């Protein structure tokens, strides 16, 4: 471990080892965990139950990796907030907070009390090397992986913003492919689930992958019961090779075999995401092919009308096609939901705030 240490990057054991290497008793690590993940502190001075000498040591040799918000867009109904956050090396990533109204909720701006679900969508990479042509992140290219501390810091950013309420869900569906560095992503999720740390239930977390099979196989062996989503977007290899280029490495047959092994092992239902694009993957025949492909699987399909991005030729499927696609899947007994995109008006969707910020777009308000 090189200094200075971002404490958010350290596993519980690593933090304990660090504290003990400084000659402190191991229980100081548990006190630190409480300050970092429950009190959401960033300043060692506030950690008043730690000895002065340890606080001085921490100030000198460690830091709490907080991210700087450089822009934010808020949807008209106030329920979706998308933050552009700056990392230590000046690169930026997107993190989104989504508030869902419960059944009794109204349409007022920023309702009080806050609605039942408060979900944060985190990024795992700066850009993404997979390069799906309909995705703003994929179009922008790839810079680097995030550290587990940088993944956790995104959650803490919005955990601070919603106080005194608490976050209820985390989805790993921002920029980047989370399973390209499985161990890094998983360590972040372990920190979030640890009852002595952020204490979020594993079942309240969903990870989305473009189909990185080794990650699916690793996740299957992990004890944490985190949900898995797969970005499918096409019912055949010829089309999926174009839409999700990772398919050339892990074709549908192999991918679905891995997913079947996963559901057999875990008994957990997987979600297939399918972004409906006008005239590309929204035909009734494609819906039937998809139903055929997924028949008998312990799964659920999440249809997402595409959020068209500036630089891509792909358009959003019409409401009629979306409804038809949905009804074909339902008729074939495939559990299906339609995601209603809340943040479209503020350029929501993977990577779009970052790309509009780069172009100096008026949508992004600087803070
Ligand atoms: N890289 C991972 C996770 C992040 S993307 C993955 O691809 O699974 C989360 C979801 O949003 C994925 O299903 C992705 O394909 C989808 N997505 C990306 N760009 C989109 C757009 N412009 N409109 C609708 N969905 C999009
Ligand atoms: Fe990467 Fe996911 Fe975007 Fe594809 S959809 S480019 S995998 S972030």
mmCIF file of C-alpha atoms and ligand atoms in Angstrom:
data_model
loop_
_atom_site.group_PDB
_atom_site.id
_atom_site.type_symbol
_atom_site.label_atom_id
_atom_site.label_comp_id
_atom_site.label_asym_id
_atom_site.label_seq_id
_atom_site.Cartn_x
_atom_site.Cartn_y
_atom_site.Cartn_z
ATOM 1 C CA UNK A 1 0.000 0.000 0.000
ATOM 2 C CA UNK A 2 1.438 3.341 -1.033
ATOM 3 C CA UNK A 3 0.874 6.556 0.867
ATOM 4 C CA UNK A 4 -1.171 8.582 1.267
ATOM 5 C CA UNK A 5 -3.996 6.095 1.636
ATOM 6 C CA UNK A 6 -7.535 6.743 0.448
ATOM 7 C CA UNK A 7 -9.291 5.106 3.390
ATOM 8 C CA UNK A 8 -12.366 4.353 1.263
ATOM 9 C CA UNK A 9 -10.251 2.046 -0.897
ATOM 10 C CA UNK A 10 -9.257 -0.176 2.014
ATOM 11 C CA UNK A 11 -11.161 -3.327 2.907
ATOM 12 C CA UNK A 12 -12.087 -3.775 6.542
ATOM 13 C CA UNK A 13 -9.086 -6.049 7.074
ATOM 14 C CA UNK A 14 -6.698 -3.674 5.292
ATOM 15 C CA UNK A 15 -7.873 -0.751 7.394
ATOM 16 C CA UNK A 16 -7.334 -2.758 10.546
ATOM 17 C CA UNK A 17 -3.854 -3.765 9.429
ATOM 18 C CA UNK A 18 -2.977 -0.166 8.648
ATOM 19 C CA UNK A 19 -4.102 1.090 12.036
ATOM 20 C CA UNK A 20 -2.239 -1.706 13.799
ATOM 21 C CA UNK A 21 0.914 -1.036 11.756
ATOM 22 C CA UNK A 22 0.775 2.459 13.272
ATOM 23 C CA UNK A 23 0.826 0.893 16.748
ATOM 24 C CA UNK A 24 -2.869 1.446 17.492
ATOM 25 C CA UNK A 25 -5.270 -1.216 18.769
ATOM 26 C CA UNK A 26 -7.378 -2.901 16.066
ATOM 27 C CA UNK A 27 -10.669 -1.540 17.407
ATOM 28 C CA UNK A 28 -9.672 1.923 16.182
ATOM 29 C CA UNK A 29 -10.463 0.611 12.685
ATOM 30 C CA UNK A 30 -14.036 -0.107 13.755
ATOM 31 C CA UNK A 31 -14.316 3.448 15.107
ATOM 32 C CA UNK A 32 -13.012 4.758 11.779
ATOM 33 C CA UNK A 33 -15.528 2.609 9.894
ATOM 34 C CA UNK A 34 -18.334 4.189 11.868
ATOM 35 C CA UNK A 35 -17.090 7.717 11.160
ATOM 36 C CA UNK A 36 -16.529 7.067 7.453
ATOM 37 C CA UNK A 37 -19.608 5.061 6.535
ATOM 38 C CA UNK A 38 -22.237 5.920 9.126
ATOM 39 C CA UNK A 39 -21.417 9.474 10.186
ATOM 40 C CA UNK A 40 -20.208 10.152 6.611
ATOM 41 C CA UNK A 41 -17.305 12.222 7.919
ATOM 42 C CA UNK A 42 -14.521 13.472 5.657
ATOM 43 C CA UNK A 43 -12.555 15.418 8.250
ATOM 44 C CA UNK A 44 -10.365 13.585 10.756
ATOM 45 C CA UNK A 45 -10.729 16.521 13.162
ATOM 46 C CA UNK A 46 -14.381 15.573 13.655
ATOM 47 C CA UNK A 47 -13.489 12.055 14.843
ATOM 48 C CA UNK A 48 -13.424 13.077 18.454
ATOM 49 C CA UNK A 49 -13.231 9.611 20.011
ATOM 50 C CA UNK A 50 -9.902 8.914 18.278
ATOM 51 C CA UNK A 51 -6.715 9.874 20.142
ATOM 52 C CA UNK A 52 -5.144 13.132 19.035
ATOM 53 C CA UNK A 53 -1.967 11.324 17.931
ATOM 54 C CA UNK A 54 -3.914 8.986 15.657
ATOM 55 C CA UNK A 55 -5.820 11.870 14.125
ATOM 56 C CA UNK A 56 -2.506 13.603 13.375
ATOM 57 C CA UNK A 57 -1.172 10.408 11.842
ATOM 58 C CA UNK A 58 -4.274 10.088 9.694
ATOM 59 C CA UNK A 59 -4.039 13.677 8.502
ATOM 60 C CA UNK A 60 -0.452 13.102 7.446
ATOM 61 C CA UNK A 61 -0.725 9.699 5.825
ATOM 62 C CA UNK A 62 -4.322 9.226 4.739
ATOM 63 C CA UNK A 63 -7.344 10.975 3.294
ATOM 64 C CA UNK A 64 -11.031 10.310 2.725
ATOM 65 C CA UNK A 65 -11.564 10.307 -1.016
ATOM 66 C CA UNK A 66 -14.342 12.836 -1.460
ATOM 67 C CA UNK A 67 -15.399 13.836 -4.971
ATOM 68 C CA UNK A 68 -15.969 17.414 -6.099
ATOM 69 C CA UNK A 69 -19.250 18.166 -7.808
ATOM 70 C CA UNK A 70 -18.543 20.266 -10.910
ATOM 71 C CA UNK A 71 -22.010 20.229 -12.488
ATOM 72 C CA UNK A 72 -25.463 18.994 -11.732
ATOM 73 C CA UNK A 73 -28.722 18.676 -13.642
ATOM 74 C CA UNK A 74 -32.066 18.209 -11.954
ATOM 75 C CA UNK A 75 -35.164 16.906 -13.727
ATOM 76 C CA UNK A 76 -38.218 19.160 -13.876
ATOM 77 C CA UNK A 77 -39.996 17.097 -11.219
ATOM 78 C CA UNK A 78 -36.930 17.243 -8.969
ATOM 79 C CA UNK A 79 -36.789 13.480 -8.689
ATOM 80 C CA UNK A 80 -33.642 12.813 -10.723
ATOM 81 C CA UNK A 81 -30.361 14.546 -9.943
ATOM 82 C CA UNK A 82 -27.354 13.850 -12.068
ATOM 83 C CA UNK A 83 -23.965 14.939 -10.746
ATOM 84 C CA UNK A 84 -20.723 15.334 -12.646
ATOM 85 C CA UNK A 85 -18.048 14.491 -10.077
ATOM 86 C CA UNK A 86 -14.356 15.259 -10.361
ATOM 87 C CA UNK A 87 -11.697 12.741 -9.338
ATOM 88 C CA UNK A 88 -8.262 13.551 -7.905
ATOM 89 C CA UNK A 89 -6.664 13.446 -11.363
ATOM 90 C CA UNK A 90 -9.254 15.918 -12.748
ATOM 91 C CA UNK A 91 -11.144 13.337 -14.780
ATOM 92 C CA UNK A 92 -14.914 13.400 -14.346
ATOM 93 C CA UNK A 93 -17.586 10.745 -13.883
ATOM 94 C CA UNK A 94 -21.360 10.739 -13.614
ATOM 95 C CA UNK A 95 -23.395 9.658 -10.628
ATOM 96 C CA UNK A 96 -27.187 9.846 -10.492
ATOM 97 C CA UNK A 97 -29.688 10.013 -7.642
ATOM 98 C CA UNK A 98 -33.190 8.797 -8.447
ATOM 99 C CA UNK A 99 -36.096 9.326 -6.086
ATOM 100 C CA UNK A 100 -39.179 7.219 -6.603
ATOM 101 C CA UNK A 101 -42.527 8.339 -5.289
ATOM 102 C CA UNK A 102 -44.458 5.794 -3.308
ATOM 103 C CA UNK A 103 -48.101 5.182 -4.140
ATOM 104 C CA UNK A 104 -49.243 8.068 -1.943
ATOM 105 C CA UNK A 105 -46.764 10.519 -3.470
ATOM 106 C CA UNK A 106 -47.822 13.623 -5.386
ATOM 107 C CA UNK A 107 -46.299 15.547 -8.242
ATOM 108 C CA UNK A 108 -44.871 18.403 -6.224
ATOM 109 C CA UNK A 109 -41.221 19.372 -6.646
ATOM 110 C CA UNK A 110 -38.904 17.674 -4.146
ATOM 111 C CA UNK A 111 -41.560 16.128 -1.948
ATOM 112 C CA UNK A 112 -41.271 16.108 1.821
ATOM 113 C CA UNK A 113 -40.936 13.686 3.383
ATOM 114 C CA UNK A 114 -38.688 12.202 0.713
ATOM 115 C CA UNK A 115 -40.156 9.254 -1.217
ATOM 116 C CA UNK A 116 -39.629 5.642 -0.271
ATOM 117 C CA UNK A 117 -36.860 4.764 -2.688
ATOM 118 C CA UNK A 118 -33.642 6.697 -2.934
ATOM 119 C CA UNK A 119 -31.393 5.010 -5.489
ATOM 120 C CA UNK A 120 -27.868 5.979 -6.478
ATOM 121 C CA UNK A 121 -26.469 4.913 -9.852
ATOM 122 C CA UNK A 122 -22.664 4.675 -9.770
ATOM 123 C CA UNK A 123 -19.929 4.537 -12.408
ATOM 124 C CA UNK A 124 -17.048 2.056 -12.360
ATOM 125 C CA UNK A 125 -14.787 3.491 -15.066
ATOM 126 C CA UNK A 126 -13.928 6.853 -16.619
ATOM 127 C CA UNK A 127 -15.477 6.217 -20.027
ATOM 128 C CA UNK A 128 -15.869 2.638 -21.211
ATOM 129 C CA UNK A 129 -13.745 0.499 -23.543
ATOM 130 C CA UNK A 130 -16.667 -1.583 -24.816
ATOM 131 C CA UNK A 131 -17.916 1.129 -27.127
ATOM 132 C CA UNK A 132 -21.621 0.391 -27.604
ATOM 133 C CA UNK A 133 -22.546 2.804 -30.416
ATOM 134 C CA UNK A 134 -25.869 3.950 -28.879
ATOM 135 C CA UNK A 135 -24.281 4.868 -25.522
ATOM 136 C CA UNK A 136 -22.804 8.299 -24.756
ATOM 137 C CA UNK A 137 -20.149 6.728 -22.512
ATOM 138 C CA UNK A 138 -19.160 4.240 -25.193
ATOM 139 C CA UNK A 139 -18.866 7.024 -27.766
ATOM 140 C CA UNK A 140 -16.628 9.118 -25.518
ATOM 141 C CA UNK A 141 -13.840 6.517 -25.284
ATOM 142 C CA UNK A 142 -12.041 5.069 -22.294
ATOM 143 C CA UNK A 143 -9.638 6.605 -19.801
ATOM 144 C CA UNK A 144 -9.209 4.337 -16.759
ATOM 145 C CA UNK A 145 -10.815 2.130 -14.138
ATOM 146 C CA UNK A 146 -12.022 3.656 -10.912
ATOM 147 C CA UNK A 147 -10.655 2.479 -7.573
ATOM 148 C CA UNK A 148 -13.061 0.843 -5.152
ATOM 149 C CA UNK A 149 -12.733 3.995 -3.026
ATOM 150 C CA UNK A 150 -13.908 6.118 -5.948
ATOM 151 C CA UNK A 151 -16.919 3.841 -6.422
ATOM 152 C CA UNK A 152 -17.823 4.009 -2.728
ATOM 153 C CA UNK A 153 -17.261 7.798 -2.672
ATOM 154 C CA UNK A 154 -20.044 8.277 -5.253
ATOM 155 C CA UNK A 155 -22.518 6.587 -2.942
ATOM 156 C CA UNK A 156 -21.311 8.608 0.034
ATOM 157 C CA UNK A 157 -21.670 11.819 -1.997
ATOM 158 C CA UNK A 158 -25.429 11.324 -2.327
ATOM 159 C CA UNK A 159 -25.768 9.702 1.100
ATOM 160 C CA UNK A 160 -24.651 13.086 2.475
ATOM 161 C CA UNK A 161 -27.024 14.958 0.160
ATOM 162 C CA UNK A 162 -30.183 13.091 1.230
ATOM 163 C CA UNK A 163 -29.525 13.305 4.986
ATOM 164 C CA UNK A 164 -31.302 12.943 7.333
ATOM 165 C CA UNK A 165 -32.961 10.339 5.097
ATOM 166 C CA UNK A 166 -30.933 7.310 3.985
ATOM 167 C CA UNK A 167 -30.264 5.795 0.583
ATOM 168 C CA UNK A 168 -32.285 2.645 -0.054
ATOM 169 C CA UNK A 169 -30.739 1.211 -3.257
ATOM 170 C CA UNK A 170 -27.572 1.249 -5.339
ATOM 171 C CA UNK A 171 -27.366 0.324 -9.017
ATOM 172 C CA UNK A 172 -24.031 -0.149 -10.761
ATOM 173 C CA UNK A 173 -25.315 1.168 -14.097
ATOM 174 C CA UNK A 174 -23.343 4.336 -14.684
ATOM 175 C CA UNK A 175 -20.298 4.756 -16.872
ATOM 176 C CA UNK A 176 -18.129 1.707 -17.493
ATOM 177 C CA UNK A 177 -18.238 -2.074 -17.430
ATOM 178 C CA UNK A 178 -18.211 -3.167 -13.763
ATOM 179 C CA UNK A 179 -16.846 -6.674 -14.388
ATOM 180 C CA UNK A 180 -13.720 -5.629 -16.270
ATOM 181 C CA UNK A 181 -12.142 -5.290 -12.837
ATOM 182 C CA UNK A 182 -14.354 -7.620 -10.845
ATOM 183 C CA UNK A 183 -12.306 -7.526 -7.629
ATOM 184 C CA UNK A 184 -12.356 -3.717 -7.486
ATOM 185 C CA UNK A 185 -16.110 -3.482 -8.033
ATOM 186 C CA UNK A 186 -16.771 -6.263 -5.566
ATOM 187 C CA UNK A 187 -14.652 -4.734 -2.848
ATOM 188 C CA UNK A 188 -16.671 -1.521 -3.163
ATOM 189 C CA UNK A 189 -19.910 -3.504 -2.897
ATOM 190 C CA UNK A 190 -18.622 -5.397 0.154
ATOM 191 C CA UNK A 191 -17.902 -2.086 1.847
ATOM 192 C CA UNK A 192 -21.434 -0.900 1.061
ATOM 193 C CA UNK A 193 -23.030 -4.126 2.380
ATOM 194 C CA UNK A 194 -20.903 -4.574 5.494
ATOM 195 C CA UNK A 195 -23.170 -4.131 8.543
ATOM 196 C CA UNK A 196 -20.329 -2.370 10.374
ATOM 197 C CA UNK A 197 -19.745 -0.040 7.431
ATOM 198 C CA UNK A 198 -22.434 1.375 5.079
ATOM 199 C CA UNK A 199 -24.864 -1.430 6.001
ATOM 200 C CA UNK A 200 -26.937 -1.568 2.801
ATOM 201 C CA UNK A 201 -28.707 -4.893 2.164
ATOM 202 C CA UNK A 202 -27.149 -6.841 -0.727
ATOM 203 C CA UNK A 203 -30.595 -7.381 -2.227
ATOM 204 C CA UNK A 204 -30.887 -3.618 -2.604
ATOM 205 C CA UNK A 205 -27.917 -3.549 -4.978
ATOM 206 C CA UNK A 206 -27.940 -4.401 -8.704
ATOM 207 C CA UNK A 207 -24.900 -4.728 -10.966
ATOM 208 C CA UNK A 208 -25.316 -4.429 -14.730
ATOM 209 C CA UNK A 209 -22.840 -6.024 -17.123
ATOM 210 C CA UNK A 210 -22.582 -5.920 -20.902
ATOM 211 C CA UNK A 211 -21.899 -9.668 -20.720
ATOM 212 C CA UNK A 212 -18.424 -10.158 -19.248
ATOM 213 C CA UNK A 213 -18.773 -13.905 -18.600
ATOM 214 C CA UNK A 214 -15.867 -14.334 -16.133
ATOM 215 C CA UNK A 215 -17.507 -11.726 -13.890
ATOM 216 C CA UNK A 216 -20.843 -13.558 -13.972
ATOM 217 C CA UNK A 217 -19.025 -16.753 -12.997
ATOM 218 C CA UNK A 218 -17.219 -15.023 -10.150
ATOM 219 C CA UNK A 219 -20.367 -13.359 -8.876
ATOM 220 C CA UNK A 220 -22.099 -16.740 -8.781
ATOM 221 C CA UNK A 221 -19.575 -17.918 -6.185
ATOM 222 C CA UNK A 222 -19.813 -14.837 -3.967
ATOM 223 C CA UNK A 223 -21.915 -15.081 -0.810
ATOM 224 C CA UNK A 224 -23.408 -11.570 -1.093
ATOM 225 C CA UNK A 225 -26.874 -11.806 -2.665
ATOM 226 C CA UNK A 226 -26.477 -8.862 -5.035
ATOM 227 C CA UNK A 227 -28.776 -8.722 -8.092
ATOM 228 C CA UNK A 228 -27.450 -9.228 -11.615
ATOM 229 C CA UNK A 229 -28.599 -7.432 -14.765
ATOM 230 C CA UNK A 230 -27.365 -8.166 -18.283
ATOM 231 C CA UNK A 231 -27.467 -5.633 -21.130
ATOM 232 C CA UNK A 232 -28.838 -7.754 -23.943
ATOM 233 C CA UNK A 233 -30.317 -5.295 -26.495
ATOM 234 C CA UNK A 234 -30.480 -7.855 -29.341
ATOM 235 C CA UNK A 235 -31.867 -11.374 -29.841
ATOM 236 C CA UNK A 236 -29.172 -12.575 -32.278
ATOM 237 C CA UNK A 237 -25.389 -12.431 -32.603
ATOM 238 C CA UNK A 238 -25.269 -10.494 -35.876
ATOM 239 C CA UNK A 239 -27.107 -7.541 -34.338
ATOM 240 C CA UNK A 240 -25.593 -7.833 -30.877
ATOM 241 C CA UNK A 241 -22.067 -7.817 -32.376
ATOM 242 C CA UNK A 242 -22.874 -4.285 -33.542
ATOM 243 C CA UNK A 243 -24.826 -2.977 -30.571
ATOM 244 C CA UNK A 244 -22.708 -4.484 -27.783
ATOM 245 C CA UNK A 245 -19.265 -5.180 -29.309
ATOM 246 C CA UNK A 246 -18.309 -7.347 -26.310
ATOM 247 C CA UNK A 247 -20.582 -9.933 -27.958
ATOM 248 C CA UNK A 248 -17.774 -10.715 -30.422
ATOM 249 C CA UNK A 249 -15.789 -12.033 -27.472
ATOM 250 C CA UNK A 250 -18.689 -13.576 -25.544
ATOM 251 C CA UNK A 251 -21.452 -14.555 -28.001
ATOM 252 C CA UNK A 252 -25.071 -15.090 -26.962
ATOM 253 C CA UNK A 253 -24.871 -18.863 -26.653
ATOM 254 C CA UNK A 254 -21.997 -18.683 -24.175
ATOM 255 C CA UNK A 255 -23.505 -15.724 -22.365
ATOM 256 C CA UNK A 256 -26.874 -17.411 -21.860
ATOM 257 C CA UNK A 257 -25.190 -20.609 -20.777
ATOM 258 C CA UNK A 258 -23.316 -18.645 -18.095
ATOM 259 C CA UNK A 259 -26.530 -16.920 -16.991
ATOM 260 C CA UNK A 260 -28.328 -20.266 -16.724
ATOM 261 C CA UNK A 261 -25.503 -21.622 -14.580
ATOM 262 C CA UNK A 262 -25.819 -18.487 -12.434
ATOM 263 C CA UNK A 263 -29.567 -18.844 -11.881
ATOM 264 C CA UNK A 264 -29.226 -22.568 -11.216
ATOM 265 C CA UNK A 265 -26.539 -21.935 -8.609
ATOM 266 C CA UNK A 266 -28.027 -18.880 -6.892
ATOM 267 C CA UNK A 267 -31.777 -19.355 -7.469
ATOM 268 C CA UNK A 268 -31.871 -15.605 -8.115
ATOM 269 C CA UNK A 269 -33.775 -14.093 -11.047
ATOM 270 C CA UNK A 270 -31.632 -12.076 -13.477
ATOM 271 C CA UNK A 271 -32.765 -8.986 -15.346
ATOM 272 C CA UNK A 272 -32.151 -8.568 -19.068
ATOM 273 C CA UNK A 273 -32.014 -4.952 -20.162
ATOM 274 C CA UNK A 274 -33.193 -4.203 -23.675
ATOM 275 C CA UNK A 275 -32.981 -0.622 -24.989
ATOM 276 C CA UNK A 276 -35.550 -0.286 -27.773
ATOM 277 C CA UNK A 277 -34.150 1.488 -30.860
ATOM 278 C CA UNK A 278 -36.271 2.600 -33.768
ATOM 279 C CA UNK A 279 -36.070 0.163 -36.688
ATOM 280 C CA UNK A 280 -33.037 -1.609 -35.190
ATOM 281 C CA UNK A 281 -34.200 -4.054 -32.521
ATOM 282 C CA UNK A 282 -37.879 -3.220 -31.999
ATOM 283 C CA UNK A 283 -39.624 -5.432 -34.618
ATOM 284 C CA UNK A 284 -42.257 -8.001 -33.613
ATOM 285 C CA UNK A 285 -40.086 -10.790 -35.042
ATOM 286 C CA UNK A 286 -37.249 -9.675 -32.796
ATOM 287 C CA UNK A 287 -39.569 -9.753 -29.788
ATOM 288 C CA UNK A 288 -40.543 -13.318 -30.700
ATOM 289 C CA UNK A 289 -36.890 -14.295 -31.154
ATOM 290 C CA UNK A 290 -36.094 -12.801 -27.759
ATOM 291 C CA UNK A 291 -38.939 -14.705 -26.111
ATOM 292 C CA UNK A 292 -37.661 -17.897 -27.709
ATOM 293 C CA UNK A 293 -34.125 -17.223 -26.504
ATOM 294 C CA UNK A 294 -35.178 -16.626 -22.904
ATOM 295 C CA UNK A 295 -37.854 -19.299 -22.657
ATOM 296 C CA UNK A 296 -37.772 -21.164 -19.370
ATOM 297 C CA UNK A 297 -35.100 -18.960 -17.806
ATOM 298 C CA UNK A 298 -35.401 -17.508 -14.319
ATOM 299 C CA UNK A 299 -35.403 -13.976 -15.672
ATOM 300 C CA UNK A 300 -37.199 -10.736 -16.223
ATOM 301 C CA UNK A 301 -36.902 -8.298 -19.136
ATOM 302 C CA UNK A 302 -36.577 -4.566 -18.572
ATOM 303 C CA UNK A 303 -37.494 -2.643 -21.712
ATOM 304 C CA UNK A 304 -35.959 0.831 -21.941
ATOM 305 C CA UNK A 305 -36.999 3.166 -24.759
ATOM 306 C CA UNK A 306 -33.612 4.441 -26.006
ATOM 307 C CA UNK A 307 -32.397 7.821 -24.815
ATOM 308 C CA UNK A 308 -31.013 9.052 -28.130
ATOM 309 C CA UNK A 309 -27.523 10.543 -27.817
ATOM 310 C CA UNK A 310 -26.175 13.432 -29.808
ATOM 311 C CA UNK A 311 -23.513 11.619 -31.788
ATOM 312 C CA UNK A 312 -25.323 8.407 -32.694
ATOM 313 C CA UNK A 313 -27.723 7.559 -35.514
ATOM 314 C CA UNK A 314 -29.935 5.450 -33.226
ATOM 315 C CA UNK A 315 -33.394 6.766 -32.406
ATOM 316 C CA UNK A 316 -36.001 5.877 -29.831
ATOM 317 C CA UNK A 317 -38.591 3.236 -30.683
ATOM 318 C CA UNK A 318 -42.121 4.608 -31.085
ATOM 319 C CA UNK A 319 -44.614 4.093 -28.234
ATOM 320 C CA UNK A 320 -46.619 1.731 -30.485
ATOM 321 C CA UNK A 321 -43.608 -0.476 -31.176
ATOM 322 C CA UNK A 322 -42.663 -0.444 -27.501
ATOM 323 C CA UNK A 323 -46.184 -1.530 -26.502
ATOM 324 C CA UNK A 324 -46.222 -4.234 -29.162
ATOM 325 C CA UNK A 325 -42.818 -5.551 -28.127
ATOM 326 C CA UNK A 326 -43.897 -5.656 -24.514
ATOM 327 C CA UNK A 327 -47.123 -7.490 -25.274
ATOM 328 C CA UNK A 328 -45.357 -10.169 -27.347
ATOM 329 C CA UNK A 329 -42.986 -10.899 -24.482
ATOM 330 C CA UNK A 330 -45.852 -10.962 -21.973
ATOM 331 C CA UNK A 331 -47.888 -13.293 -24.172
ATOM 332 C CA UNK A 332 -44.885 -15.621 -24.216
ATOM 333 C CA UNK A 333 -44.879 -15.575 -20.392
ATOM 334 C CA UNK A 334 -41.656 -13.601 -20.080
ATOM 335 C CA UNK A 335 -41.996 -11.268 -17.073
ATOM 336 C CA UNK A 336 -41.515 -7.811 -18.570
ATOM 337 C CA UNK A 337 -41.419 -4.253 -17.291
ATOM 338 C CA UNK A 338 -41.109 -0.965 -19.094
ATOM 339 C CA UNK A 339 -38.717 1.526 -17.564
ATOM 340 C CA UNK A 340 -40.117 5.006 -17.653
ATOM 341 C CA UNK A 341 -37.171 7.330 -18.060
ATOM 342 C CA UNK A 342 -37.511 10.248 -15.690
ATOM 343 C CA UNK A 343 -34.430 12.189 -16.607
ATOM 344 C CA UNK A 344 -34.734 12.479 -20.373
ATOM 345 C CA UNK A 345 -35.367 16.203 -20.284
ATOM 346 C CA UNK A 346 -32.055 16.802 -18.544
ATOM 347 C CA UNK A 347 -29.999 14.608 -20.892
ATOM 348 C CA UNK A 348 -30.127 11.632 -18.615
ATOM 349 C CA UNK A 349 -28.742 8.327 -19.755
ATOM 350 C CA UNK A 350 -25.345 6.868 -19.461
ATOM 351 C CA UNK A 351 -22.567 9.409 -20.006
ATOM 352 C CA UNK A 352 -24.720 12.148 -21.454
ATOM 353 C CA UNK A 353 -24.117 14.840 -18.848
ATOM 354 C CA UNK A 354 -20.383 14.376 -19.205
ATOM 355 C CA UNK A 355 -20.469 14.685 -22.973
ATOM 356 C CA UNK A 356 -22.747 17.725 -22.884
ATOM 357 C CA UNK A 357 -20.483 19.357 -20.282
ATOM 358 C CA UNK A 358 -17.508 18.832 -22.555
ATOM 359 C CA UNK A 359 -19.321 20.664 -25.321
ATOM 360 C CA UNK A 360 -20.181 23.496 -22.950
ATOM 361 C CA UNK A 361 -23.847 22.662 -23.256
ATOM 362 C CA UNK A 362 -26.377 24.903 -21.589
ATOM 363 C CA UNK A 363 -28.027 21.939 -19.868
ATOM 364 C CA UNK A 364 -25.290 21.671 -17.269
ATOM 365 C CA UNK A 365 -25.371 24.175 -14.474
ATOM 366 C CA UNK A 366 -22.012 24.684 -12.785
ATOM 367 C CA UNK A 367 -21.879 24.755 -9.011
HETATM 368 N N1 LIG B 1 -21.730 -0.965 -18.823
HETATM 369 C C1 LIG B 1 -22.734 -1.679 -18.134
HETATM 370 C C2 LIG B 1 -23.458 -0.868 -17.084
HETATM 371 C C3 LIG B 1 -23.839 0.564 -17.364
HETATM 372 S S1 LIG B 1 -25.050 1.019 -18.557
HETATM 373 C C4 LIG B 1 -23.730 -2.234 -19.093
HETATM 374 O O1 LIG B 1 -23.703 -1.862 -20.256
HETATM 375 O O2 LIG B 1 -24.521 -3.078 -18.681
HETATM 376 C C5 LIG B 1 -26.670 0.699 -17.863
HETATM 377 C C6 LIG B 1 -27.689 0.368 -18.947
HETATM 378 O O3 LIG B 1 -28.050 1.512 -19.733
HETATM 379 C C7 LIG B 1 -27.157 -0.684 -19.914
HETATM 380 O O4 LIG B 1 -28.142 -1.643 -20.178
HETATM 381 C C8 LIG B 1 -26.870 0.151 -21.135
HETATM 382 O O5 LIG B 1 -26.809 -0.616 -22.292
HETATM 383 C C9 LIG B 1 -28.013 1.149 -21.102
HETATM 384 N N2 LIG B 1 -27.828 2.334 -21.938
HETATM 385 C C10 LIG B 1 -26.669 2.933 -22.336
HETATM 386 N N3 LIG B 1 -26.926 3.990 -23.128
HETATM 387 C C11 LIG B 1 -28.265 4.081 -23.225
HETATM 388 C C12 LIG B 1 -29.143 4.973 -23.915
HETATM 389 N N4 LIG B 1 -28.667 5.977 -24.647
HETATM 390 N N5 LIG B 1 -30.471 4.759 -23.803
HETATM 391 C C13 LIG B 1 -30.956 3.732 -23.047
HETATM 392 N N6 LIG B 1 -30.178 2.874 -22.381
HETATM 393 C C14 LIG B 1 -28.853 3.023 -22.483
HETATM 394 FE FE1 LIG B 2 -19.963 0.588 -21.789
HETATM 395 FE FE2 LIG B 2 -22.348 -0.148 -20.848
HETATM 396 FE FE3 LIG B 2 -22.096 2.072 -22.379
HETATM 397 FE FE4 LIG B 2 -21.785 -0.338 -23.476
HETATM 398 S S1 LIG B 2 -23.655 0.490 -22.546
HETATM 399 S S2 LIG B 2 -20.438 1.443 -23.789
HETATM 400 S S3 LIG B 2 -20.822 -1.455 -21.842
HETATM 401 S S4 LIG B 2 -21.229 1.758 -20.358
#
